[in-house]
mmCIF file of C-alpha atoms in Angstrom:
data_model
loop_
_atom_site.group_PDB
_atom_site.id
_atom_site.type_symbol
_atom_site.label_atom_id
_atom_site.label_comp_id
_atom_site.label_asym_id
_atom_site.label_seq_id
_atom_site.Cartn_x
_atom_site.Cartn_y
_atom_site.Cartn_z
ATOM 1 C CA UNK K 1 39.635 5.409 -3.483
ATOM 2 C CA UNK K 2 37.418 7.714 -3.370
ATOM 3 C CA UNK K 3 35.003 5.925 -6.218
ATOM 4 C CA UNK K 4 35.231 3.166 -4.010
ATOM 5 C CA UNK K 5 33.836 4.979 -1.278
ATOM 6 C CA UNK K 6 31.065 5.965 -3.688
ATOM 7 C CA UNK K 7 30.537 2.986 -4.710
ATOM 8 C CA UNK K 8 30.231 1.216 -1.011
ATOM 9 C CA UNK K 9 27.398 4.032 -0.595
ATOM 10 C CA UNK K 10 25.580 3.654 -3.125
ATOM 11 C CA UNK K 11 25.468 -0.189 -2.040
ATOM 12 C CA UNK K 12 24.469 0.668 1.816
ATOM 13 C CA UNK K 13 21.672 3.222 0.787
ATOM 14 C CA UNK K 14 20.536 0.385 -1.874
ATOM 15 C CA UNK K 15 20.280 -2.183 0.778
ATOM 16 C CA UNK K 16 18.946 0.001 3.224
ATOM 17 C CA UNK K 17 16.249 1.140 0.924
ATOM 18 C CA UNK K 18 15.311 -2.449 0.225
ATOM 19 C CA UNK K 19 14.819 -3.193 3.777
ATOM 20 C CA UNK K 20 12.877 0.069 4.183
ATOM 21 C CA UNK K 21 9.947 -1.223 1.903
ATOM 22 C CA UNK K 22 10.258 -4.971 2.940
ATOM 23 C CA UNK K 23 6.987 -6.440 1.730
ATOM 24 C CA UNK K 24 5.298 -7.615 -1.678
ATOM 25 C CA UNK K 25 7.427 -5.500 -4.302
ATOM 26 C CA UNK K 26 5.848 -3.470 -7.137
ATOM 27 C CA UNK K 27 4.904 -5.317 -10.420
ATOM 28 C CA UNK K 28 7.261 -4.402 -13.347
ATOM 29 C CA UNK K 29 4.352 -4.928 -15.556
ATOM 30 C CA UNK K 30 0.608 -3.922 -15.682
ATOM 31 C CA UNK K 31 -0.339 -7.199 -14.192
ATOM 32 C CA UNK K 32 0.611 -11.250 -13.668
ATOM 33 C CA UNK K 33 -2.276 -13.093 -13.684
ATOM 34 C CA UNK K 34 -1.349 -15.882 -11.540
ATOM 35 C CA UNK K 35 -2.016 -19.968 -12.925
ATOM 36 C CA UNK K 36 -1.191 -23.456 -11.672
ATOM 37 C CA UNK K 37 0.981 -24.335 -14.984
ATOM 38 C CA UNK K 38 4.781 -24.289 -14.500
ATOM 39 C CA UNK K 39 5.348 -22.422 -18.562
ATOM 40 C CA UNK K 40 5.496 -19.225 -17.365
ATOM 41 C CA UNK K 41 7.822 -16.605 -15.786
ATOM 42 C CA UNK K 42 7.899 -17.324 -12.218
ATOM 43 C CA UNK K 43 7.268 -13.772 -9.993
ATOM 44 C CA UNK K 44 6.788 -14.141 -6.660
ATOM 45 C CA UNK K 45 6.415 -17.883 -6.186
ATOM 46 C CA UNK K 46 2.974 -17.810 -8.945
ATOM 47 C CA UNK K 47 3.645 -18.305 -12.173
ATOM 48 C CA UNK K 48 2.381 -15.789 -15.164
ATOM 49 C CA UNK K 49 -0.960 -16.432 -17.487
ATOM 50 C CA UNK K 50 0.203 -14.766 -21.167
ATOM 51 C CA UNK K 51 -1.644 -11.385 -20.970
ATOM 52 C CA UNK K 52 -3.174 -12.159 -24.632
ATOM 53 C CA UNK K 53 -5.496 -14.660 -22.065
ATOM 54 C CA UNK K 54 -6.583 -12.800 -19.633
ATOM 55 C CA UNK K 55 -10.218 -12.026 -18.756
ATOM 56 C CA UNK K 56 -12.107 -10.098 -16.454
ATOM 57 C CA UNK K 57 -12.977 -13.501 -14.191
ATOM 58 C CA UNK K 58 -9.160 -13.090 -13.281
ATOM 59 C CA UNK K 59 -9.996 -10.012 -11.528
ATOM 60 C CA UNK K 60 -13.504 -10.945 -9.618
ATOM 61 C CA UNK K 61 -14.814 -12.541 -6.802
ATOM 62 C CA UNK K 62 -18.628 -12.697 -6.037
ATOM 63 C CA UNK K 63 -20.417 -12.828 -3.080
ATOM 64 C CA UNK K 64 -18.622 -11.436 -0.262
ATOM 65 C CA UNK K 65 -21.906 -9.715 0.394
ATOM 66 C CA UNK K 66 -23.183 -12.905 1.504
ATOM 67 C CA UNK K 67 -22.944 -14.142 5.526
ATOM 68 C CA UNK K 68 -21.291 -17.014 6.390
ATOM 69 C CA UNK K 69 -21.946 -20.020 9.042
ATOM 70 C CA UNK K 70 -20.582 -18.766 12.037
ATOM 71 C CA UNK K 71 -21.747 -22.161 13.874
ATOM 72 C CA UNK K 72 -18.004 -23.579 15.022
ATOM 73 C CA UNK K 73 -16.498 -23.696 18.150
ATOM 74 C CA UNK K 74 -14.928 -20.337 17.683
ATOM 75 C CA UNK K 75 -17.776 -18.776 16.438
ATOM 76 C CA UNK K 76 -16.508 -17.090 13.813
ATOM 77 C CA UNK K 77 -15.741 -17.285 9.734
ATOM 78 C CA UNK K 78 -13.173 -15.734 7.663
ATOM 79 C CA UNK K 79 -13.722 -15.265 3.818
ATOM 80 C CA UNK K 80 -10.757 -14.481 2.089
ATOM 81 C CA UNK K 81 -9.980 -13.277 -1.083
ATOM 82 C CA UNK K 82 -6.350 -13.376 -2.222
ATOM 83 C CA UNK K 83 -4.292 -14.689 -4.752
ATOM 84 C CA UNK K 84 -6.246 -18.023 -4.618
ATOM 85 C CA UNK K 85 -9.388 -16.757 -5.196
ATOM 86 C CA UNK K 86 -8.218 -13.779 -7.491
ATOM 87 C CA UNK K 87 -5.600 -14.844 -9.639
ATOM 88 C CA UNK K 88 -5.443 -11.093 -10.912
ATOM 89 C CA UNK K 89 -3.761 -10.509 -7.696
ATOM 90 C CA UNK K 90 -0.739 -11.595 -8.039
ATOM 91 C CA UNK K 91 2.191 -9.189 -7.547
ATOM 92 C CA UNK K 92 -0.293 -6.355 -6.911
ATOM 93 C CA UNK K 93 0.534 -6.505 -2.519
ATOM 94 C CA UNK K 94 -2.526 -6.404 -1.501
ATOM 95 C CA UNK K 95 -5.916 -8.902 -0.733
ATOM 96 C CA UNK K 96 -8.817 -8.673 1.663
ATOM 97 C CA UNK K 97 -10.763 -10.810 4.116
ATOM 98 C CA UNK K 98 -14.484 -10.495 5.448
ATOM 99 C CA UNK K 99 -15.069 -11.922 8.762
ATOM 100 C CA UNK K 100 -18.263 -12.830 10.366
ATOM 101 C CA UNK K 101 -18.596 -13.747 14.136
ATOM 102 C CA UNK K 102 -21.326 -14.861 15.810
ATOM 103 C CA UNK K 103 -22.897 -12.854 18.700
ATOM 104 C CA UNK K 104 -22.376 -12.996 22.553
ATOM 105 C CA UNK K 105 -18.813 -14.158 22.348
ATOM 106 C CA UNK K 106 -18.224 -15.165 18.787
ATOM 107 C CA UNK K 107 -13.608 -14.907 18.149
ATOM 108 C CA UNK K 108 -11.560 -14.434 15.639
ATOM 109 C CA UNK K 109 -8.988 -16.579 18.103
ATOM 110 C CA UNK K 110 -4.937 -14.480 18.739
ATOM 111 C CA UNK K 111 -3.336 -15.164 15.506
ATOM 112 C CA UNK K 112 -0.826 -13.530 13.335
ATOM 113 C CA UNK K 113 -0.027 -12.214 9.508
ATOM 114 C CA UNK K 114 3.541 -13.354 8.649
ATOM 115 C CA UNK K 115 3.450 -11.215 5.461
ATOM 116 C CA UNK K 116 1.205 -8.181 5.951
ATOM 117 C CA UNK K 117 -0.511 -5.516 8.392
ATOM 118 C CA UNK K 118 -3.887 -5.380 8.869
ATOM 119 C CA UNK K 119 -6.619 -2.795 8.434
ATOM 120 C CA UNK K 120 -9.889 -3.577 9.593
ATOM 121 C CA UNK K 121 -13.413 -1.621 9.108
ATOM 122 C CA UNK K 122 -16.789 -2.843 11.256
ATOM 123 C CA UNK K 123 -19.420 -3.120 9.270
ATOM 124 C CA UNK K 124 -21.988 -4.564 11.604
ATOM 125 C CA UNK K 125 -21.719 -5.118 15.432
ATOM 126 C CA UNK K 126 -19.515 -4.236 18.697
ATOM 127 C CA UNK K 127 -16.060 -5.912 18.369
ATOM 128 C CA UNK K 128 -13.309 -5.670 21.335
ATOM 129 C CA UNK K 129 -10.198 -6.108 19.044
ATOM 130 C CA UNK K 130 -6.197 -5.660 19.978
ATOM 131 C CA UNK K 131 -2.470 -6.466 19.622
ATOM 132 C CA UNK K 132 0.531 -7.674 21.505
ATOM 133 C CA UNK K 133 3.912 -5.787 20.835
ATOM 134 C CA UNK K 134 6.894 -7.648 20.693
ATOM 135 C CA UNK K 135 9.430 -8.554 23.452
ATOM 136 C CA UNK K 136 10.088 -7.002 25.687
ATOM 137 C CA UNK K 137 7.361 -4.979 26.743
ATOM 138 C CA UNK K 138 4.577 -7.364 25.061
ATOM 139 C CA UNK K 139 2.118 -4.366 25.722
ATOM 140 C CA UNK K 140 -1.573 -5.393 24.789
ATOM 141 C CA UNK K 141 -3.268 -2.450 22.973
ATOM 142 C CA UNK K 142 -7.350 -3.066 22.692
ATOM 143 C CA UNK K 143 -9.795 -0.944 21.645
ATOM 144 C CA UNK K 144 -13.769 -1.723 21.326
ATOM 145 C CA UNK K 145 -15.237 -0.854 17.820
ATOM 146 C CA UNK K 146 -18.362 -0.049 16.753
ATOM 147 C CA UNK K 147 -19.897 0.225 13.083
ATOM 148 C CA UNK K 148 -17.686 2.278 11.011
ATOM 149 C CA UNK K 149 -14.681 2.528 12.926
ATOM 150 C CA UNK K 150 -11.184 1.473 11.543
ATOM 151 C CA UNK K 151 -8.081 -0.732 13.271
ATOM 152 C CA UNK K 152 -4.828 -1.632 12.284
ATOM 153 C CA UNK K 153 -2.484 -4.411 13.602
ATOM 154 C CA UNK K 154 1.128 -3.758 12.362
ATOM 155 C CA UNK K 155 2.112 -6.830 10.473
ATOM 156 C CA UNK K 156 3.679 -9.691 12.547
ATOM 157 C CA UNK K 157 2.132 -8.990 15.723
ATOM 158 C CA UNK K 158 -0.497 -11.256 17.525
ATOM 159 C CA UNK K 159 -3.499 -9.711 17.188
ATOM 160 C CA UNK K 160 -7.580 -10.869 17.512
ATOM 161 C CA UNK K 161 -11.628 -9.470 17.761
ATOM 162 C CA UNK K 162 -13.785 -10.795 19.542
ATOM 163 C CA UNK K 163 -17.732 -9.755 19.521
ATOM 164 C CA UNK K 164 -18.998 -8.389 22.650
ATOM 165 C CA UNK K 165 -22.038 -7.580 21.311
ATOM 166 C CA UNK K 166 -25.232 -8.962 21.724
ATOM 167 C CA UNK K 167 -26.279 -9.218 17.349
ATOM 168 C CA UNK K 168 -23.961 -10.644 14.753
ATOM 169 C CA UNK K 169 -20.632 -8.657 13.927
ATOM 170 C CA UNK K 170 -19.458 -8.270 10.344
ATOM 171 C CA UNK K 171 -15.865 -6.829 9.824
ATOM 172 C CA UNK K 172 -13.678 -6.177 6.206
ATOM 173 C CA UNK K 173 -9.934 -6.426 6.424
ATOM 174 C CA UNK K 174 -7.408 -5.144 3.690
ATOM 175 C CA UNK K 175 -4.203 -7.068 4.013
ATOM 176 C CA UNK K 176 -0.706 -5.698 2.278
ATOM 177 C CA UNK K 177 0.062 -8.805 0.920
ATOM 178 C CA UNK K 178 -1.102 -11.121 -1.997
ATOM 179 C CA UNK K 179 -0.734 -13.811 0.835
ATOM 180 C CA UNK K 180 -0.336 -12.524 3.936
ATOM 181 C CA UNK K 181 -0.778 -15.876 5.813
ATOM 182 C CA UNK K 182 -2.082 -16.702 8.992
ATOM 183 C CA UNK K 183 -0.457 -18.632 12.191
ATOM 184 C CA UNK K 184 -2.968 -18.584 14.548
ATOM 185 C CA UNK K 185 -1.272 -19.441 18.121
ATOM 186 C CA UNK K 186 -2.922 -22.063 19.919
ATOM 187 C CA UNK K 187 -3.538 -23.800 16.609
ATOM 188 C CA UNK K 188 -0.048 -23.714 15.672
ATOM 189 C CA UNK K 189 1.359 -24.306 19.535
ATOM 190 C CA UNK K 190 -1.054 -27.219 20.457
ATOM 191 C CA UNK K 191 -2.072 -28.797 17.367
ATOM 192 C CA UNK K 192 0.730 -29.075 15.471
ATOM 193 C CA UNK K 193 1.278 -31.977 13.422
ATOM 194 C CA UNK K 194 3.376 -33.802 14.450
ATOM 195 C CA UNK K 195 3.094 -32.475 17.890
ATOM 196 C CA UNK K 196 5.712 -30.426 19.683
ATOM 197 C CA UNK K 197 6.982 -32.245 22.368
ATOM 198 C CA UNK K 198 5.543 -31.863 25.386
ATOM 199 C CA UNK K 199 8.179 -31.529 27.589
ATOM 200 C CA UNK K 200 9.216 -28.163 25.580
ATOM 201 C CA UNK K 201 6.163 -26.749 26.090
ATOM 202 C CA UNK K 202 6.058 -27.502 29.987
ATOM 203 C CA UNK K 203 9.047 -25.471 30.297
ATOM 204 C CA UNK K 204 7.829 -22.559 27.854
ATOM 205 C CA UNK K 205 4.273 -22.479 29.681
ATOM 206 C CA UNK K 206 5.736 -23.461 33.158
ATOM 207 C CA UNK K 207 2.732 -25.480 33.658
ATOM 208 C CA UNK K 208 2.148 -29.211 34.584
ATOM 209 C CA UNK K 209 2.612 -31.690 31.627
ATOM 210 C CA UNK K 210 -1.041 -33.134 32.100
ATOM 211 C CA UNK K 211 -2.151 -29.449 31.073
ATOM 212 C CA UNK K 212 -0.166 -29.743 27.694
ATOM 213 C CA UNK K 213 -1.236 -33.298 27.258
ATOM 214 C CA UNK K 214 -4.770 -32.037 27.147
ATOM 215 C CA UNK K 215 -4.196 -29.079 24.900
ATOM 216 C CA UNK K 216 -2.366 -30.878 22.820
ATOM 217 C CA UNK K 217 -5.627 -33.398 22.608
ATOM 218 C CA UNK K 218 -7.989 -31.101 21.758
ATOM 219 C CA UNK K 219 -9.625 -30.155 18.497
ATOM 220 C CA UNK K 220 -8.365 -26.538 17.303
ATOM 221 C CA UNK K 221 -11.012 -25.441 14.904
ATOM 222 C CA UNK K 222 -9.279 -23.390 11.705
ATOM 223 C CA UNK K 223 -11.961 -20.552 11.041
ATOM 224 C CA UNK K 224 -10.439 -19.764 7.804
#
């Protein structure tokens, strides 16, 4: 009996553990360079290059130093660099995002990170950035950043920045995920295809149906 009782223990603190660091596990090797082929050993949904192939260009990604077109309806462009663009990536947890907005107004639009939490570091610019906590209190947190200052937004949440300023804003993101994903809300809500019904959403908005109708009409821009 009582190696039975051990033994349940030893299961409960292993399970609880495992729910303690849910996210991207640890590698068991130095690295898995991640391809499109379906021959190798399948780790967290990429498949591995053979190590006697890899090369630097699986680790490296050039140009993030360069601004991007922030000329969209959001006003706003994300640049990420995860397992897609850095094979190397691939069962390491982590990737990174730059994000350029445009000034007087320019939104990265309330969207969330399935996988990962978020740090974020302004480079350039004035950004008014924040988070929603979860039900029941769905307490928004905001803060406005300026150059150098650093943000998180706990993984899951709906979160967003949005320049205030009057120049262009530049912000870097780590993400603790290889692919933390990205469900931005009126995107996902309104232009879903195919579209949610509309009478659920009149009852979830408690608004008039011609106000979904119109949502659901409109053109939601993906700035990533």
């Amino acid at each position: 009996m009582e190696g039975l009782k051990f033994v349940l223990v030893f299961v409960l603190l292993a399970l609880a553990s495992s729910l303690t660091f849910a996210s991207d596990p640890s590698p068991l090797q130095d690295f898995c360079v991640a391809i499109n082929e379906t021959d190798g050993v399948f780790v967290n949904g990429k498949f591995c290059k053979d190590p006697k192939f890899v090369s630097e260009k699986d680790f490296f990604f050039p140009g993030l130093n360069i601004p991007r077109n922030t000329s969209n309806p959001v006003g706003s462009t994300v640049t990420p660099v995860n397992v897609v663009q850095i094979p190397g990536l691939n069962t390491l947890g982590i990737s990174l995002v730059r994000i350029d907005y445009a000034p007087y107004g320019g939104l990265n639009p309330p969207h969330t990170h399935p996988r990962a939490t978020e740090v974020l570091f302004v480079m350039e610019g004035t950004l008014y950035v924040g988070f929603v906590t979860s039900n029941p209190e769905n307490r928004l947190i905001t803060k406005v950043l300026n150059p150098g200052d650093v943000f998180v937004f706990p993984v899951g949440l709906i979160h967003f920045q949005f320049n205030v300023g009057k120049t262009n804003a530049v912000a870097f993101a780590g993400l603790s995920s290889q692919n933390p994903g990205v469900i931005t809300i009126g995107n996902a809500v309104f232009g879903s295809e195919p579209p949610i019904n509309p009478d659920v959403l009149t009852k979830a908005f408690q608004v008039d149906k011609s106000v979904v109708n119109f949502l659901q009409k409109q053109f939601w821009w993906d700035n990533n």
